[in-house]
Amino acid sequence: MRLLFIRHGEPDYERDSLTKKGFKEAEYLAEYLAGEKIDKCFVSPLGRAKATAAPTLEKKQMTAVECQWLEEFPAKVIRPDKGYKINCWDFLPEDWTNVSEYYDKNLWAKTKLMEEGAVFSNYQEVTQSFDKLLADNGYVREGNLYRVTRANRDTLAFFCHFALECVLLSHLIGASPMVLWHGFCAAPSSVTTVFTEERREGKASFRISRFGDVSHLYVKEEEPSFFARYCETFDSDELHD
């Protein structure tokens, strides 16, 4: 089985929609995905994800199942440098990298900050819903592997959000989401591909074959959006925080 995680196009967060550039990205994405085999589509309930999915669904004459758990990961914590609640996936490097627990897949959610924000309960809600969907499609989680009940080469596409995508990937590969949230960057409208590997019959794992692909933009000579990144050098006028 193949999974496609597609981040929404450049967002207009105030309207929960897309910018002019974002709508253009969605159209270029649709042109690319028109040639891809996709068997089922799932979409976040948020407007920016729906707007991104719409051109692809129209071109492929498909409908998408709306899943509440695909919305942007909602957990919030009191970030050390802010003093008020903010997304749990946006820390300054000097704050989270000094806490060894954040690198551990079993301990990252057990720090005081994460426990106060009930972050792990949100993580479980998302990953359990995801595992139910995978089970319905032939892959049942048992420990850190998946028992294959119906081996298949179907492609499932998820139109969602960056932090949420990192949650799902961390669950599939057994990693702390903190490392993915801060060590990876998926540009708007990017595509991440994950395949199953069944090296022994009935036992499957998931492997990422490409992350954050925006080749559909480069083909159109469209510069990827800067959203989700921060300043490359401190003296720039790019986003600092």
GROMACS .gro file of N, CA, C and O in nm, residues 23 26-27 30 43 48-60 62 159:
model
   80
   23PHE      N    1  -0.377   2.896  -0.437
   23PHE     CA    2  -0.471   2.839  -0.534
   23PHE      C    3  -0.396   2.794  -0.661
   23PHE      O    4  -0.430   2.692  -0.721
   26ALA      N    5  -0.233   2.468  -0.586
   26ALA     CA    6  -0.330   2.359  -0.587
   26ALA      C    7  -0.361   2.312  -0.728
   26ALA      O    8  -0.379   2.192  -0.754
   27GLU      N    9  -0.367   2.406  -0.822
   27GLU     CA   10  -0.391   2.370  -0.962
   27GLU      C   11  -0.273   2.292  -1.020
   27GLU      O   12  -0.292   2.192  -1.091
   30ALA      N   13  -0.278   1.946  -0.885
   30ALA     CA   14  -0.382   1.865  -0.949
   30ALA      C   15  -0.336   1.813  -1.085
   30ALA      O   16  -0.364   1.698  -1.122
   43VAL      N   17  -0.957   1.401   0.357
   43VAL     CA   18  -0.926   1.544   0.367
   43VAL      C   19  -0.958   1.597   0.506
   43VAL      O   20  -1.053   1.552   0.571
   48ARG      N   21  -0.844   2.538   0.417
   48ARG     CA   22  -0.724   2.542   0.333
   48ARG      C   23  -0.689   2.405   0.276
   48ARG      O   24  -0.636   2.395   0.165
   49ALA      N   25  -0.719   2.299   0.350
   49ALA     CA   26  -0.696   2.164   0.299
   49ALA      C   27  -0.800   2.128   0.194
   49ALA      O   28  -0.769   2.069   0.089
   50LYS      N   29  -0.925   2.164   0.219
   50LYS     CA   30  -1.032   2.136   0.122
   50LYS      C   31  -1.007   2.210  -0.009
   50LYS      O   32  -1.028   2.153  -0.118
   51ALA      N   33  -0.963   2.336   0.002
   51ALA     CA   34  -0.937   2.414  -0.120
   51ALA      C   35  -0.822   2.354  -0.199
   51ALA      O   36  -0.820   2.362  -0.323
   52THR      N   37  -0.726   2.295  -0.131
   52THR     CA   38  -0.613   2.231  -0.199
   52THR      C   39  -0.657   2.103  -0.269
   52THR      O   40  -0.614   2.073  -0.380
   53ALA      N   41  -0.744   2.029  -0.203
   53ALA     CA   42  -0.789   1.902  -0.259
   53ALA      C   43  -0.885   1.920  -0.377
   53ALA      O   44  -0.888   1.836  -0.468
   54ALA      N   45  -0.961   2.028  -0.376
   54ALA     CA   46  -1.070   2.044  -0.473
   54ALA      C   47  -1.029   2.026  -0.620
   54ALA      O   48  -1.094   1.952  -0.694
   55PRO      N   49  -0.923   2.091  -0.669
   55PRO     CA   50  -0.886   2.074  -0.810
   55PRO      C   51  -0.848   1.930  -0.845
   55PRO      O   52  -0.881   1.882  -0.953
   56THR      N   53  -0.780   1.863  -0.753
   56THR     CA   54  -0.742   1.724  -0.777
   56THR      C   55  -0.865   1.634  -0.783
   56THR      O   56  -0.879   1.549  -0.873
   57LEU      N   57  -0.957   1.654  -0.690
   57LEU     CA   58  -1.079   1.572  -0.687
   57LEU      C   59  -1.161   1.595  -0.814
   57LEU      O   60  -1.219   1.501  -0.869
   58GLU      N   61  -1.165   1.719  -0.860
   58GLU     CA   62  -1.240   1.750  -0.983
   58GLU      C   63  -1.176   1.682  -1.103
   58GLU      O   64  -1.246   1.619  -1.185
   59LYS      N   65  -1.045   1.692  -1.114
   59LYS     CA   66  -0.976   1.632  -1.229
   59LYS      C   67  -0.990   1.480  -1.230
   59LYS      O   68  -1.003   1.419  -1.336
   60LYS      N   69  -0.986   1.421  -1.113
   60LYS     CA   70  -0.990   1.275  -1.106
   60LYS      C   71  -1.132   1.222  -1.089
   60LYS      O   72  -1.153   1.101  -1.079
   62MET      N   73  -1.328   1.231  -0.831
   62MET     CA   74  -1.334   1.156  -0.706
   62MET      C   75  -1.396   1.242  -0.597
   62MET      O   76  -1.407   1.364  -0.612
  159PHE      N   77  -0.507   1.486   0.231
  159PHE     CA   78  -0.486   1.630   0.218
  159PHE      C   79  -0.496   1.690   0.358
  159PHE      O   80  -0.605   1.693   0.418
   0.00000   0.00000   0.00000
